[in-house]
Short mmCIF file of C-alpha atoms and ligand atoms in Angstrom, two decimals:
data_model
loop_
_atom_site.label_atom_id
_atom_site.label_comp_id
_atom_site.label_asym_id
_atom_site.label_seq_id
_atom_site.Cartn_x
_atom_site.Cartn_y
_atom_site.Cartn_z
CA UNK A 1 0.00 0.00 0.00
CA UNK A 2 1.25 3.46 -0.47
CA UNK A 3 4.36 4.79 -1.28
CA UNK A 4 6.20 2.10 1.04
CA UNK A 5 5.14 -1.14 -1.07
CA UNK A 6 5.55 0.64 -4.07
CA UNK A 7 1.81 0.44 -5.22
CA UNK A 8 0.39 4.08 -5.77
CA UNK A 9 -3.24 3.26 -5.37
CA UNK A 10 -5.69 6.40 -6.89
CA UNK A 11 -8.61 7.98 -5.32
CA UNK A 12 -11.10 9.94 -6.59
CA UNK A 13 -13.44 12.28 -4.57
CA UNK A 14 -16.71 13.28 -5.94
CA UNK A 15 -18.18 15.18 -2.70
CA UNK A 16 -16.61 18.33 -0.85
CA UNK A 17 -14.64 16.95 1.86
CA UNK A 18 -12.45 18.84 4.16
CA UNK A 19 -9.27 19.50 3.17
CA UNK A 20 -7.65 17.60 5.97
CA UNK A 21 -8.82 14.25 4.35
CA UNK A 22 -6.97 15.03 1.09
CA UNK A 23 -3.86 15.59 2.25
CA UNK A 24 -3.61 12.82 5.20
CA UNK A 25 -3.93 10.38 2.04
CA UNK A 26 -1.83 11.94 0.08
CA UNK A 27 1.37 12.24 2.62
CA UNK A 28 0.48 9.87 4.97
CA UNK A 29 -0.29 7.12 2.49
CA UNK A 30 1.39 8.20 -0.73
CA UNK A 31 -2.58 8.12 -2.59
CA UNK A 32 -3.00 9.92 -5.61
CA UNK A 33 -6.00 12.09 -4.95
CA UNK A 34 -8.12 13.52 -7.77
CA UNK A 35 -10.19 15.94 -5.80
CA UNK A 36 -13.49 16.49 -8.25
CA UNK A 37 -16.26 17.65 -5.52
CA UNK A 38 -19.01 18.97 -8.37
CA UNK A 39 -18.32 16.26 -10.84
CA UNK A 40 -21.02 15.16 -12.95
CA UNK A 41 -22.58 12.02 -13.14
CA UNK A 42 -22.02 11.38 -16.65
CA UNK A 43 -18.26 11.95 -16.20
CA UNK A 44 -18.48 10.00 -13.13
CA UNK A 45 -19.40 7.19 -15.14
CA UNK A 46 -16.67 7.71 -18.02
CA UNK A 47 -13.76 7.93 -15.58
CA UNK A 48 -14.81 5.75 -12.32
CA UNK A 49 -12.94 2.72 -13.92
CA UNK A 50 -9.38 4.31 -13.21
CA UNK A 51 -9.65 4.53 -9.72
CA UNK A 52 -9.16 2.34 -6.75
CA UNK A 53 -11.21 4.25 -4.46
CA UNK A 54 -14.00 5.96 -4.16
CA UNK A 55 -14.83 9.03 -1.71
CA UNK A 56 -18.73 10.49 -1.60
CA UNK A 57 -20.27 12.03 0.34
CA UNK A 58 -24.69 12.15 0.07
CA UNK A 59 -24.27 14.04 -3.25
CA UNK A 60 -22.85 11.02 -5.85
CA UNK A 61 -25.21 8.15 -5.98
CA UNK A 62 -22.98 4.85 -6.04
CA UNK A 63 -25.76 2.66 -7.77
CA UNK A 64 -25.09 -0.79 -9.56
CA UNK A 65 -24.15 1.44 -12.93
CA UNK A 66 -21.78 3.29 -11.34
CA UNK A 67 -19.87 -0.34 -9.74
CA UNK A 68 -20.27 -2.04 -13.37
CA UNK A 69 -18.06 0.59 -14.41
CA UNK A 70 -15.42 0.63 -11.18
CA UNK A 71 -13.53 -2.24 -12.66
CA UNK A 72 -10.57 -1.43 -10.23
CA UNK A 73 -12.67 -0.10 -7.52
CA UNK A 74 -11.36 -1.80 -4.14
CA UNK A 75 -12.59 0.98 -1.48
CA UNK A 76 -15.62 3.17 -1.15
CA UNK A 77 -15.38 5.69 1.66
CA UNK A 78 -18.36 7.55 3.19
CA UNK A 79 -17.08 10.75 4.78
CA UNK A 80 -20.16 10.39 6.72
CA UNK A 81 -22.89 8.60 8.33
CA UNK A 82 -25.74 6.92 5.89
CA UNK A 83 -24.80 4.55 3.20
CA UNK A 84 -28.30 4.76 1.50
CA UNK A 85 -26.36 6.52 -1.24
CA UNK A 86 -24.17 3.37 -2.26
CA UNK A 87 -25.88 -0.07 -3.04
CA UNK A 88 -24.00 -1.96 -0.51
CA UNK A 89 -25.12 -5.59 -1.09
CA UNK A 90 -23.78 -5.06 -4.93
CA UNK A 91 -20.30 -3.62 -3.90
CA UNK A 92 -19.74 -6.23 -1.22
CA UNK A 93 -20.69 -8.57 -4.15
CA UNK A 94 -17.79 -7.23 -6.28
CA UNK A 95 -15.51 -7.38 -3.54
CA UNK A 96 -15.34 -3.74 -3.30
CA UNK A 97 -15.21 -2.77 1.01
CA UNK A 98 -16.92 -0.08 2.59
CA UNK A 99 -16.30 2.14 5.35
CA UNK A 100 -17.59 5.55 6.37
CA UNK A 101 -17.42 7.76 9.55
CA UNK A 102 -20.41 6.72 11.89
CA UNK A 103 -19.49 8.73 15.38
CA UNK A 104 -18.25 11.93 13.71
CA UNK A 105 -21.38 14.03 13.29
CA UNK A 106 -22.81 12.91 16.10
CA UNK A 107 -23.06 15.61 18.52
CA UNK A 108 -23.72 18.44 15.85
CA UNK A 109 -26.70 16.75 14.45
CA UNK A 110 -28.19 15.94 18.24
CA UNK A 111 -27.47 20.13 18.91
CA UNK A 112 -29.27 20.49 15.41
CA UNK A 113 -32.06 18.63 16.70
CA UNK A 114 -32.21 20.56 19.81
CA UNK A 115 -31.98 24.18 17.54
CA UNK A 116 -34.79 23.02 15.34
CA UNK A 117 -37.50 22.23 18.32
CA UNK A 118 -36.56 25.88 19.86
CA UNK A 119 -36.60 27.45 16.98
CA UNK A 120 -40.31 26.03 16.35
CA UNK A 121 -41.18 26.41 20.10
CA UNK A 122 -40.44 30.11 19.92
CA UNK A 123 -40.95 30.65 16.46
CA UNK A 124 -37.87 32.46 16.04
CA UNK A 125 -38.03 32.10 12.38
CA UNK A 126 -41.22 34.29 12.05
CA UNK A 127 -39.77 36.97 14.41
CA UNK A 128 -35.62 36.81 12.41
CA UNK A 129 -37.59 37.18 8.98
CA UNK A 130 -39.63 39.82 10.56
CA UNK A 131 -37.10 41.97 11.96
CA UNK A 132 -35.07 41.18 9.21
CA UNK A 133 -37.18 42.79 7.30
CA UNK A 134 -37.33 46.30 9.33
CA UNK A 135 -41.07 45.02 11.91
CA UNK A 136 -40.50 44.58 15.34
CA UNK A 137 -43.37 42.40 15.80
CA UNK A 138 -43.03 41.96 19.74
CA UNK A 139 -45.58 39.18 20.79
CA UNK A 140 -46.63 38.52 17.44
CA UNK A 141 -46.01 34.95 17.34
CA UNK A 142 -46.31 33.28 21.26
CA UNK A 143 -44.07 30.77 22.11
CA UNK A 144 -44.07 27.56 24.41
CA UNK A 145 -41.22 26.43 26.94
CA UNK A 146 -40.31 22.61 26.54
CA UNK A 147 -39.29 22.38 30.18
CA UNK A 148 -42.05 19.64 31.46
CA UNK A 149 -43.10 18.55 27.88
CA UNK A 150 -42.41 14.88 26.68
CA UNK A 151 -39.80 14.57 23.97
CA UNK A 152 -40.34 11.24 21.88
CA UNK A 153 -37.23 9.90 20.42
CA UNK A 154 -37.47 7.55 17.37
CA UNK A 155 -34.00 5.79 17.04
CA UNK A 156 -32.14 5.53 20.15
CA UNK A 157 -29.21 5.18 18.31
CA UNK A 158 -25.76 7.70 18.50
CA UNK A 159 -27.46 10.74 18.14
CA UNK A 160 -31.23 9.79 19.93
CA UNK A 161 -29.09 9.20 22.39
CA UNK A 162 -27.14 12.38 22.56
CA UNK A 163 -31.16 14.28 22.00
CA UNK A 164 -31.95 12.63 25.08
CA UNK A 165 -29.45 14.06 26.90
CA UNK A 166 -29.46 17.73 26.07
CA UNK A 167 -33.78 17.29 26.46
CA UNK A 168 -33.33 15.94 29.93
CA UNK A 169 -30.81 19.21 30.66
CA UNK A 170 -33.33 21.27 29.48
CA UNK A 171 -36.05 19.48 31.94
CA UNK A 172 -38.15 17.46 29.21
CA UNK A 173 -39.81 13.78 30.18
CA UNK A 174 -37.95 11.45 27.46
CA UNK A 175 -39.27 8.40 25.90
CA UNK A 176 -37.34 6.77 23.47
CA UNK A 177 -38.51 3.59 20.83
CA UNK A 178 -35.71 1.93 19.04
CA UNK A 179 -36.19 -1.63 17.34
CA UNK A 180 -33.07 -3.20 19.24
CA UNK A 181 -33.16 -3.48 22.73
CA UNK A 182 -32.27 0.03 24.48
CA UNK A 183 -33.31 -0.77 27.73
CA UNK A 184 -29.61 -0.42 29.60
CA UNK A 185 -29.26 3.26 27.64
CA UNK A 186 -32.34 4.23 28.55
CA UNK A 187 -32.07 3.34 32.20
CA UNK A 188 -28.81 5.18 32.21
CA UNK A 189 -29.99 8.18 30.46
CA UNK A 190 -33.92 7.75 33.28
CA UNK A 191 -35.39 7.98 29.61
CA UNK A 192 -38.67 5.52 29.34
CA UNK A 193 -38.79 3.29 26.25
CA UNK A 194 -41.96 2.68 25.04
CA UNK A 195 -43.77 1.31 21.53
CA UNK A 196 -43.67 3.79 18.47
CA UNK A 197 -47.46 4.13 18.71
CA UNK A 198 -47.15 5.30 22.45
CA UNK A 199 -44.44 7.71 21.51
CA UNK A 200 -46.45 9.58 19.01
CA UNK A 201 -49.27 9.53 21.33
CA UNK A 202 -47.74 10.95 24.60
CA UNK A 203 -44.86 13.42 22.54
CA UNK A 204 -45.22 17.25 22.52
CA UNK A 205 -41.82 16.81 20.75
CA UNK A 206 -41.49 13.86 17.84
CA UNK A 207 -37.64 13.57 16.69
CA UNK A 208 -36.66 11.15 14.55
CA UNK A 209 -33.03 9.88 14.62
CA UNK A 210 -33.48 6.53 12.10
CA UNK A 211 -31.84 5.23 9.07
CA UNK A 212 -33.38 4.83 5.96
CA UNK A 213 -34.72 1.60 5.64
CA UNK A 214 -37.34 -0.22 4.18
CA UNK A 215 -39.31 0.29 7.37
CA UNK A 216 -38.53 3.46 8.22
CA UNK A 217 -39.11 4.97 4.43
CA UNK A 218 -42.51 6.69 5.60
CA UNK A 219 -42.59 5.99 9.01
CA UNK A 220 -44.49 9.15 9.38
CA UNK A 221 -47.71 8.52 6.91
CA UNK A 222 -51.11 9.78 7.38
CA UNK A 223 -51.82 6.45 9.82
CA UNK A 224 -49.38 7.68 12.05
CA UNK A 225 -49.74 11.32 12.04
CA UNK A 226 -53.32 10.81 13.18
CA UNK A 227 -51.84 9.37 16.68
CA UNK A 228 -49.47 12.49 16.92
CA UNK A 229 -50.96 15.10 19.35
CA UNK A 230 -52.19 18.65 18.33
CA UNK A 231 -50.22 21.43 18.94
CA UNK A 232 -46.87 18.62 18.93
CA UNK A 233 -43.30 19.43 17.43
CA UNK A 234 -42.01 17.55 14.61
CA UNK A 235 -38.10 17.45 14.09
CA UNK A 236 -36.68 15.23 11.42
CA UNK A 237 -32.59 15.68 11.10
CA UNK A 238 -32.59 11.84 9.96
CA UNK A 239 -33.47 11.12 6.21
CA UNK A 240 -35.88 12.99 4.70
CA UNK A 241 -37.49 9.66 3.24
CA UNK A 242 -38.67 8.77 6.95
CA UNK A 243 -41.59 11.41 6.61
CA UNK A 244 -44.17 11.33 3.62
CA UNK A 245 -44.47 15.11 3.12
CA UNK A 246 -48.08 15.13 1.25
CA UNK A 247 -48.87 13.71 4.56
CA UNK A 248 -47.53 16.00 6.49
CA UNK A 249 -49.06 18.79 4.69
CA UNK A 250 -52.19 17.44 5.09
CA UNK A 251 -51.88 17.43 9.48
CA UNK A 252 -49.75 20.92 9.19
CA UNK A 253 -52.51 22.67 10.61
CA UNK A 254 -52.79 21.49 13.86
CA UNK A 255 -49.44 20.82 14.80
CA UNK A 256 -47.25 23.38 16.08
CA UNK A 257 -44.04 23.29 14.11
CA UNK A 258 -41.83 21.43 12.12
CA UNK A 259 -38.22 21.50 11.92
CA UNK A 260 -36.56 19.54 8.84
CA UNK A 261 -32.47 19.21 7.75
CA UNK A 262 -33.59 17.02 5.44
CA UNK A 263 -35.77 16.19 2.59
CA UNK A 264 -37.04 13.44 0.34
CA UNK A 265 -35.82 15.06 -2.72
CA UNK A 266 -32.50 17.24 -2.01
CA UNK A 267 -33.12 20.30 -3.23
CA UNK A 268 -36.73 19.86 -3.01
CA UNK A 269 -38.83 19.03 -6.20
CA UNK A 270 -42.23 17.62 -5.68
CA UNK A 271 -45.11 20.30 -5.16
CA UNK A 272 -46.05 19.06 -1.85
CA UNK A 273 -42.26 19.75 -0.77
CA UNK A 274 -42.09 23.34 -1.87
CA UNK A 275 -45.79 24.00 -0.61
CA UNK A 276 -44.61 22.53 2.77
CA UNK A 277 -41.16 24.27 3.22
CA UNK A 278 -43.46 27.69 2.50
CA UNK A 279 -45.70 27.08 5.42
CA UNK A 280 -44.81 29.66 7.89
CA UNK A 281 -45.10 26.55 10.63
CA UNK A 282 -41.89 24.99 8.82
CA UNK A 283 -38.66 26.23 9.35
CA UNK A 284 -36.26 24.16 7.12
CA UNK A 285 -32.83 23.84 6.78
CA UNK A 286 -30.44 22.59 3.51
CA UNK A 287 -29.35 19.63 5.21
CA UNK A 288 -26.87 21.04 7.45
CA UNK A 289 -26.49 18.52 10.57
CA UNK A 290 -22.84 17.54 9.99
CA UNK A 291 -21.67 21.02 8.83
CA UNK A 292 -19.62 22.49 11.57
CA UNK A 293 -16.07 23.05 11.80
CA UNK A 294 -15.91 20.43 14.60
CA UNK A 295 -17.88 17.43 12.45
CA UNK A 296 -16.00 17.86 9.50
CA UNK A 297 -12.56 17.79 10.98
CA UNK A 298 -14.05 14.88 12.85
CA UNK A 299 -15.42 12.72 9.74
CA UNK A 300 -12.21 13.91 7.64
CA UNK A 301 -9.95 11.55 10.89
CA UNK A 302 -12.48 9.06 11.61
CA UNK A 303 -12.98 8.53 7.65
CA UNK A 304 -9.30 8.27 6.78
CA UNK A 305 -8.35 6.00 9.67
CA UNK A 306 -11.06 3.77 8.59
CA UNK A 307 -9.96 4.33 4.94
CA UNK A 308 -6.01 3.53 6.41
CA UNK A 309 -7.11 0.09 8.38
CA UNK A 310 -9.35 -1.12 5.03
CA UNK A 311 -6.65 -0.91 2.74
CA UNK A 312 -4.72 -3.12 5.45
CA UNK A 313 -6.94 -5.75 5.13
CA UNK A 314 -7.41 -5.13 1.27
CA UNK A 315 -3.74 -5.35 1.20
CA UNK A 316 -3.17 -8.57 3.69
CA UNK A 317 -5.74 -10.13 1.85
CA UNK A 318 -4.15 -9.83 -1.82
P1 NAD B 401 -27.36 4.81 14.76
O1 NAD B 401 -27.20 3.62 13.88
O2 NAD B 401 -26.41 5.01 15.89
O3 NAD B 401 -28.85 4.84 15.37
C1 NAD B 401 -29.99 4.57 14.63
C2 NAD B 401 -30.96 3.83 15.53
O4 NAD B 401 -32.21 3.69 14.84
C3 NAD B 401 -30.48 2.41 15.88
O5 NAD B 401 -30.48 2.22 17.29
C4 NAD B 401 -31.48 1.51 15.17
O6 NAD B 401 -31.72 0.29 15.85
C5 NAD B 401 -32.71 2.41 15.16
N1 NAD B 401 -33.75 1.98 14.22
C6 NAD B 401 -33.59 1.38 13.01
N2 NAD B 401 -34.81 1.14 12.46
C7 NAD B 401 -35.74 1.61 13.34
C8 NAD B 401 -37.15 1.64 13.35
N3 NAD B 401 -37.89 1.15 12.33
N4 NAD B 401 -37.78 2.18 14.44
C9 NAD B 401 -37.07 2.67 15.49
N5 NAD B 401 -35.72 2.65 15.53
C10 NAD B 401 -35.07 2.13 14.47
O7 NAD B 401 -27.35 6.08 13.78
P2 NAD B 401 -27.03 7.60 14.15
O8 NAD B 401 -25.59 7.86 13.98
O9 NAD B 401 -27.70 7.92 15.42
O10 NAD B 401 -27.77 8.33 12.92
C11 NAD B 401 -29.19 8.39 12.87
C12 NAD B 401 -29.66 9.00 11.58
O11 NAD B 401 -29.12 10.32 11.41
C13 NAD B 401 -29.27 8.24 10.29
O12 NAD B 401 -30.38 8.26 9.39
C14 NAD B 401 -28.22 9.08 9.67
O13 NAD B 401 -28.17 8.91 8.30
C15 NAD B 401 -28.72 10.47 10.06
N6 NAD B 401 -27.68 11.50 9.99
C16 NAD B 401 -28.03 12.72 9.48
C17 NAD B 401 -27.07 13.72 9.39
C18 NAD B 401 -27.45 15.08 8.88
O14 NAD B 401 -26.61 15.76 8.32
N7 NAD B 401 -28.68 15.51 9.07
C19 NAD B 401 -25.74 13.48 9.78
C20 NAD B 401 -25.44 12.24 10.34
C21 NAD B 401 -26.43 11.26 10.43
#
């Protein structure tokens, strides 16, 4: 590997990354980085086969077309969380391994979580835009404290986890639902777990903190918004595929807010999207949860070392 053992593997990066990333493999293992964070699909496609590995981020979709093409592809890299952006069960077919960065965005996205349900609480966004725009609209829009209130956590995973934290410091009942067993965090954290159902039924807060998967694509469909309570907080920093917006369109009315980092369609496409993000009970954000200084130095170590011990193994194993 590397300069060392006198193979010069190439990488090419299709995402923004930080900086730090690019130049740890190039000088501390002798890769050849072609940095290309805007490319284009269709040149994707015509120059993917000349590359060992692969760097993305959310923005290049690593589909079976793409990995017909990667005949030298050994690595693909996710400087980030999700891998619902690469078909995994095809690359691990072709032999190709697959790392990305699963603690490093942690704590921003759990403090994005937090921003987004006092944001809607308060609706600050109504009062920024309005004295933005020269009206001091004192008491125009009343707020709600979430000391007391119930905070329902779907996914008591990393960053649940961390959400259920900063709600208990700021005096919020927790209840958490998870599909694995999170009784021993939960006890830990004196957070009650309790059925999805329940959750939506006893929340004044809803934040969901999932992966996208076949069961949690839609989670939050008209079926399941009818169990959410009136006036209740919706916060979804997760993938925006966990939420049918038409649906949530349709119960806008009587909920009090909804805070969103992420979307089905990124930028947004569908009508239903666009009508939604206008509603002046939506305050949404371009998908933002892992961009602070902090996270990105963070995925840019925990990526590389993980990119470093791969290539070990890819190495060892011929
Ligand atoms: P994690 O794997 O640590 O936790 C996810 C939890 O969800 C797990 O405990 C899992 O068992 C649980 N889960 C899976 N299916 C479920 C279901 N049907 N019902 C209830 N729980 C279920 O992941 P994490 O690091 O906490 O990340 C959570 C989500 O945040 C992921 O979707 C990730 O892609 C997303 N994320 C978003 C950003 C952003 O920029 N907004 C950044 C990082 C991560």
């Amino acid at each position: 590997m590397g300069e060392g053992s006198g193979i010069r593997l190439k990488a090419l990066i299709s995402d923004r990354v930080d900086e730090r990333l690019i130049s740890r493999l190039r000088s501390e293992l002798g890769v050849e980085v072609e940095y290309r964070p805007n490319i284009a699909r269709d040149e994707l496609l015509k120059i993917i086969d000349g590359y060992d590995i692969l760097v993305v981020r959310s923005r290049t979709r690593v589909d079976r077309e793409v990995l017909d093409r990667a005949a030298r592809l050994r690595l693909i890299a996710r400087a980030g969380v999700g891998l619902d952006n690469v078909d995994v069960e095809y690359a691990l077919r072709k032999n190709i391994a697959i790392v990305n960065a699963p603690h490093a965005a942690t704590e921003s996205v759990a403090e994005l979580a937090i921003a987004l349900m006092l944001m809607a609480a308060r609706n600050l966004h109504l009062y920024v835009a309005d004295v933005k725009s020269g009206k001091w609209s004192k008491g125009a829009y009343k707020g709600i404290e979430l000391r007391g209130r119930t905070l329902g956590i779907v996914g008591f995973g990393r960053i649940g986890r961390r959400v259920g934290e900063l709600g208990k410091a700021l005096g919020m009942r927790v209840v958490a639902t998870d599909v694995i067993d999170i009784s021993e965090h939960a006890k830990r954290l004196g957070v009650e777990v309790v059925s999805y159902g329940e959750l939506l039924k006893v929340s004044d807060v809803v934040t969901f903190h999932v992966p996208l998967t076949k069961d949690t694509y839609h989670m939050l469909n008209d079926d399941t918004l009818r169990l959410v309570k009136d006036n209740a907080i919706i916060v979804n920093t997760s993938r925006g595929e966990v939420i049918d917006a038409e649906a949530l369109l349709r119960h806008i009315d009587r909920l009090w807010g909804v805070g969103l980092d992420v979307l089905e369609h990124e930028p947004p496409s569908t009508v239903h999207e666009l009508e939604l993000l206008k509603h002046p009970k939506v305050i949404a954000v371009p998908h933002i949860g892992a961009e602070t200084l902090e996270a990105q130095l963070k995925v840019a170590d925990e990526v590389f070392e993980n990119i470093r011990e791969a290539l070990m193994r890819v190495v060892n194993n011929g």
